[in-house]
CSV table of C-alpha atoms in Angstrom, one decimal:
chain,number,residue,atom,x,y,z
Y,498,UNK,CA,-22.9,-18.0,-12.4
Y,499,UNK,CA,-20.7,-16.5,-9.8
Y,500,UNK,CA,-22.3,-15.2,-6.6
Y,501,UNK,CA,-21.3,-13.8,-3.2
Y,502,UNK,CA,-23.4,-14.0,0.0
Y,503,UNK,CA,-22.8,-11.7,2.9
Y,504,UNK,CA,-24.3,-11.5,6.4
Y,505,UNK,CA,-27.0,-9.0,6.6
Y,506,UNK,CA,-26.5,-5.8,8.5
Y,507,UNK,CA,-26.5,-3.5,10.1
Y,508,UNK,CA,-23.9,-4.7,12.5
Y,509,UNK,CA,-23.6,-2.4,15.6
Y,510,UNK,CA,-20.5,-2.8,17.8
Y,511,UNK,CA,-19.0,-0.8,20.7
Y,512,UNK,CA,-15.5,0.6,20.1
Y,513,UNK,CA,-12.7,-1.9,20.7
Y,514,UNK,CA,-15.1,-4.9,20.1
Y,515,UNK,CA,-14.1,-7.8,17.8
Y,516,UNK,CA,-15.6,-7.8,14.3
Y,517,UNK,CA,-16.5,-10.6,12.1
Y,518,UNK,CA,-18.4,-10.2,8.8
Y,519,UNK,CA,-19.2,-13.4,7.1
Y,520,UNK,CA,-18.9,-14.0,3.4
Y,521,UNK,CA,-19.3,-17.1,1.3
Y,522,UNK,CA,-19.1,-17.5,-2.4
Y,523,UNK,CA,-20.1,-19.7,-5.3
Y,524,UNK,CA,-17.8,-19.8,-8.3
Y,525,UNK,CA,-16.3,-22.2,-10.9
Y,526,UNK,CA,-12.6,-22.4,-11.0
Y,527,UNK,CA,-10.3,-20.5,-8.6
Y,528,UNK,CA,-11.5,-16.9,-8.1
Y,529,UNK,CA,-9.6,-14.1,-6.4
Y,530,UNK,CA,-11.4,-12.7,-3.4
Y,531,UNK,CA,-11.7,-9.1,-2.1
Y,532,UNK,CA,-13.1,-6.9,0.5
Y,533,UNK,CA,-14.0,-3.4,-0.4
Y,534,UNK,CA,-15.1,-0.6,2.0
Y,535,UNK,CA,-17.4,2.3,1.2
Y,536,UNK,CA,-17.4,5.3,3.6
Y,537,UNK,CA,-20.4,7.6,3.6
Y,538,UNK,CA,-20.6,9.7,0.5
Y,539,UNK,CA,-17.6,8.0,-1.1
Y,540,UNK,CA,-16.8,5.4,-3.7
Y,541,UNK,CA,-15.6,1.9,-2.9
Y,542,UNK,CA,-12.0,1.4,-1.8
Y,543,UNK,CA,-10.1,-1.9,-2.0
Y,544,UNK,CA,-9.4,-3.0,1.5
Y,545,UNK,CA,-7.7,-6.3,1.1
Y,546,UNK,CA,-7.4,-9.3,-1.3
Y,547,UNK,CA,-6.4,-12.9,-1.5
Y,548,UNK,CA,-5.7,-14.7,-4.8
Y,549,UNK,CA,-5.4,-18.3,-3.8
Y,550,UNK,CA,-6.5,-20.8,-1.2
Y,551,UNK,CA,-5.2,-20.3,2.3
Y,552,UNK,CA,-3.9,-16.8,1.5
Y,553,UNK,CA,-4.5,-14.2,4.1
Y,554,UNK,CA,-5.2,-10.7,3.0
Y,555,UNK,CA,-4.6,-7.9,5.6
Y,556,UNK,CA,-4.8,-4.1,5.7
Y,557,UNK,CA,-5.4,-1.5,8.4
Y,558,UNK,CA,-5.9,-4.2,11.1
Y,559,UNK,CA,-8.5,-6.1,9.0
Y,560,UNK,CA,-7.8,-9.7,7.9
Y,561,UNK,CA,-9.5,-12.3,5.8
Y,562,UNK,CA,-8.4,-15.9,4.9
Y,563,UNK,CA,-9.3,-17.6,1.6
Y,564,UNK,CA,-10.9,-20.9,2.7
Y,565,UNK,CA,-11.6,-23.0,-0.3
Y,566,UNK,CA,-13.0,-26.0,1.6
Y,567,UNK,CA,-15.7,-23.8,3.1
Y,568,UNK,CA,-15.9,-21.3,0.2
Y,569,UNK,CA,-15.6,-18.5,2.7
Y,570,UNK,CA,-13.7,-15.2,3.1
Y,571,UNK,CA,-14.8,-13.8,6.4
Y,572,UNK,CA,-13.6,-10.3,7.4
Y,573,UNK,CA,-12.2,-9.9,10.9
Y,574,UNK,CA,-10.7,-7.1,13.0
Y,575,UNK,CA,-9.6,-7.4,16.6
Y,576,UNK,CA,-10.6,-4.0,17.8
Y,577,UNK,CA,-12.9,-1.7,15.8
Y,578,UNK,CA,-12.8,2.1,16.0
Y,579,UNK,CA,-15.6,4.6,15.3
Y,580,UNK,CA,-13.7,5.5,12.1
Y,581,UNK,CA,-14.4,1.9,10.8
Y,582,UNK,CA,-18.1,2.7,10.4
Y,583,UNK,CA,-18.8,2.1,6.8
Y,584,UNK,CA,-20.4,-0.5,4.4
Y,585,UNK,CA,-18.2,-3.5,3.6
Y,586,UNK,CA,-18.5,-5.5,0.4
Y,587,UNK,CA,-17.2,-8.9,-0.3
Y,588,UNK,CA,-16.3,-9.6,-3.9
Y,589,UNK,CA,-14.8,-12.1,-6.2
Y,590,UNK,CA,-12.9,-11.9,-9.5
Y,591,UNK,CA,-13.9,-14.6,-12.0
Y,592,UNK,CA,-14.4,-14.8,-15.7
Y,593,UNK,CA,-12.9,-11.4,-16.2
Y,594,UNK,CA,-15.3,-9.5,-14.0
Y,595,UNK,CA,-16.0,-8.6,-10.4
Y,596,UNK,CA,-19.1,-9.9,-8.6
Y,597,UNK,CA,-20.1,-8.0,-5.5
Y,598,UNK,CA,-22.1,-9.1,-2.4
Y,599,UNK,CA,-24.9,-6.9,-1.2
Y,600,UNK,CA,-22.8,-5.2,1.5
Y,601,UNK,CA,-22.8,-5.2,5.3
Y,602,UNK,CA,-23.2,-1.9,7.1
Y,603,UNK,CA,-21.0,-1.6,10.2
Y,604,UNK,CA,-21.8,1.0,12.9
Y,605,UNK,CA,-19.3,1.5,15.7
Y,606,UNK,CA,-20.5,3.4,18.7
Y,607,UNK,CA,-18.1,5.1,21.2
Z,1283,UNK,CA,-2.6,10.2,-5.0
Z,1284,UNK,CA,-4.3,9.8,-8.3
Z,1285,UNK,CA,-8.1,9.4,-8.2
Z,1286,UNK,CA,-11.0,8.6,-10.5
Z,1287,UNK,CA,-13.1,11.8,-11.0
Z,1288,UNK,CA,-16.8,11.8,-11.6
Z,1289,UNK,CA,-19.3,14.6,-12.2
Z,1290,UNK,CA,-21.9,15.6,-11.2
Z,1291,UNK,CA,-22.0,14.2,-7.7
Z,1292,UNK,CA,-25.7,14.5,-7.5
Z,1293,UNK,CA,-28.4,14.8,-10.2
Z,1294,UNK,CA,-32.1,15.2,-9.9
Z,1295,UNK,CA,-34.1,14.8,-13.1
Z,1296,UNK,CA,-37.6,14.3,-14.2
Z,1297,UNK,CA,-38.9,11.1,-15.8
Z,1298,UNK,CA,-38.4,11.0,-19.6
Z,1299,UNK,CA,-35.6,13.6,-19.5
Z,1300,UNK,CA,-32.1,12.9,-20.7
Z,1301,UNK,CA,-29.2,12.7,-18.2
Z,1302,UNK,CA,-25.4,12.3,-18.7
Z,1303,UNK,CA,-22.6,11.4,-16.3
Z,1304,UNK,CA,-18.9,11.9,-16.8
Z,1305,UNK,CA,-15.9,9.9,-15.6
Z,1306,UNK,CA,-12.1,10.6,-15.8
Z,1307,UNK,CA,-10.1,7.5,-14.9
Z,1308,UNK,CA,-6.7,7.4,-13.3
Z,1309,UNK,CA,-4.0,8.3,-15.8
Z,1310,UNK,CA,-2.6,5.2,-17.5
Z,1311,UNK,CA,-5.5,2.9,-16.7
Z,1312,UNK,CA,-6.7,1.5,-19.9
Z,1313,UNK,CA,-9.7,-0.3,-18.5
Z,1314,UNK,CA,-12.8,1.6,-17.4
Z,1315,UNK,CA,-16.0,0.4,-15.8
Z,1316,UNK,CA,-19.4,1.8,-15.2
Z,1317,UNK,CA,-21.4,0.2,-12.4
Z,1318,UNK,CA,-24.9,0.9,-11.1
Z,1319,UNK,CA,-25.5,0.5,-7.3
Z,1320,UNK,CA,-29.1,0.4,-6.1
Z,1321,UNK,CA,-29.6,1.4,-2.5
Z,1322,UNK,CA,-28.8,-1.6,-0.3
Z,1323,UNK,CA,-27.2,-3.7,-3.0
Z,1324,UNK,CA,-23.7,-4.2,-4.4
Z,1325,UNK,CA,-22.5,-2.6,-7.6
Z,1326,UNK,CA,-23.6,-4.2,-10.8
Z,1327,UNK,CA,-21.5,-3.9,-13.9
Z,1328,UNK,CA,-23.1,-2.0,-16.8
Z,1329,UNK,CA,-20.3,-1.6,-19.2
Z,1330,UNK,CA,-16.5,-2.2,-19.5
Z,1331,UNK,CA,-14.1,-0.5,-21.8
Z,1332,UNK,CA,-10.6,-1.5,-22.8
Z,1333,UNK,CA,-9.2,1.7,-24.3
Z,1334,UNK,CA,-12.0,3.0,-26.5
Z,1335,UNK,CA,-13.5,-0.4,-27.2
Z,1336,UNK,CA,-16.5,-1.9,-25.4
Z,1337,UNK,CA,-15.5,-5.3,-23.8
Z,1338,UNK,CA,-18.7,-6.1,-22.0
Z,1339,UNK,CA,-22.1,-4.4,-22.2
Z,1340,UNK,CA,-24.2,-7.4,-21.6
Z,1341,UNK,CA,-26.0,-5.8,-18.6
Z,1342,UNK,CA,-26.5,-2.4,-20.2
Z,1343,UNK,CA,-30.1,-1.6,-21.1
Z,1344,UNK,CA,-29.3,-0.5,-24.6
Z,1345,UNK,CA,-32.8,0.8,-25.4
Z,1346,UNK,CA,-32.1,3.8,-23.1
Z,1347,UNK,CA,-28.5,3.6,-21.9
Z,1348,UNK,CA,-25.4,4.5,-24.0
Z,1349,UNK,CA,-21.8,4.8,-23.1
Z,1350,UNK,CA,-18.8,6.1,-25.0
Z,1351,UNK,CA,-15.1,6.5,-24.5
Z,1352,UNK,CA,-14.1,8.1,-27.7
Z,1353,UNK,CA,-10.4,8.8,-27.1
Z,1354,UNK,CA,-9.8,6.0,-24.7
Z,1355,UNK,CA,-9.5,8.3,-21.7
Z,1356,UNK,CA,-12.6,9.9,-20.2
Z,1357,UNK,CA,-16.1,8.4,-20.6
Z,1358,UNK,CA,-19.7,9.5,-20.7
Z,1359,UNK,CA,-22.7,7.4,-19.7
Z,1360,UNK,CA,-26.1,8.6,-20.9
Z,1361,UNK,CA,-29.7,7.7,-20.1
Z,1362,UNK,CA,-32.5,8.8,-22.4
Z,1363,UNK,CA,-35.3,8.7,-21.4
Z,1364,UNK,CA,-34.8,8.4,-17.6
Z,1365,UNK,CA,-37.3,6.2,-15.7
Z,1366,UNK,CA,-38.1,6.1,-12.0
Z,1367,UNK,CA,-36.3,2.8,-11.7
Z,1368,UNK,CA,-33.0,4.4,-12.8
Z,1369,UNK,CA,-32.6,6.1,-9.4
Z,1370,UNK,CA,-29.3,4.8,-8.1
Z,1371,UNK,CA,-25.7,5.5,-7.6
Z,1372,UNK,CA,-23.6,5.3,-10.8
Z,1373,UNK,CA,-20.0,4.4,-10.1
Z,1374,UNK,CA,-17.1,4.6,-12.4
Z,1375,UNK,CA,-13.9,2.6,-11.8
Z,1376,UNK,CA,-10.6,2.1,-13.6
Z,1377,UNK,CA,-7.8,-0.5,-13.5
Z,1378,UNK,CA,-4.5,-1.2,-15.1
Z,1379,UNK,CA,-4.7,-3.7,-17.9
Z,1380,UNK,CA,-2.3,-6.1,-16.1
Z,1381,UNK,CA,-4.3,-5.9,-12.8
Z,1382,UNK,CA,-7.9,-5.8,-13.7
Z,1383,UNK,CA,-9.0,-7.1,-10.3
Z,1384,UNK,CA,-7.6,-4.0,-8.6
Z,1385,UNK,CA,-10.3,-1.5,-9.4
Z,1386,UNK,CA,-10.2,2.1,-8.2
Z,1387,UNK,CA,-13.6,3.7,-7.8
Z,1388,UNK,CA,-14.7,7.3,-8.1
Z,1389,UNK,CA,-17.1,8.9,-5.6
Z,1390,UNK,CA,-20.1,8.2,-7.8
Z,1391,UNK,CA,-23.1,10.2,-9.1
Z,1392,UNK,CA,-26.3,9.8,-7.2
Z,1393,UNK,CA,-29.2,10.0,-9.6
Z,1394,UNK,CA,-32.8,10.7,-8.4
Z,1395,UNK,CA,-35.5,10.5,-11.0
Z,1396,UNK,CA,-38.8,12.1,-10.0
């Protein structure tokens, strides 16, 4: 079945540092890929998406590129802020349902 | 901005008691999902509704869990009897029929079973 593997956290960065959170997937066919963010005490919010190979999703300074050859969808941000502290989930849409990774907690310190 | 509403936000119950959660999706979203999120893990789909009909409940423990969406709008998820292992966050999400991959989540109900 479909699966998503994320790098384990927590990831601790200083403000303005560069962020990369790795995500790889296993799926049959051509899934759509997503990053969701969950702030403390809140539900998940869709951060960005990419629906086909080589697509780049972007939002709020975050980017991720759909790499079919490496089955990856790594999340990046050039300069993180304290307000980016949250849990980030990589997910894929395949066979009419979403499969989530286990989440990576990001903590940004001033 | 329209949001998915859930209540209660927190629930503490004793083992073997019954508990119920409520969800009101975004207006116009025909598809509704209930997920369970165990601490440190990603959400796992329990049940999916299309209007009032169940589309997928393959991961719902039907001996103790039930879900309904009688009028195709709001929904209730029930656990009876609750077990210690049911302690988790229960998330509701909704989506437009034409864009099922764009799911909007509510704040969740955190259940603690003692």
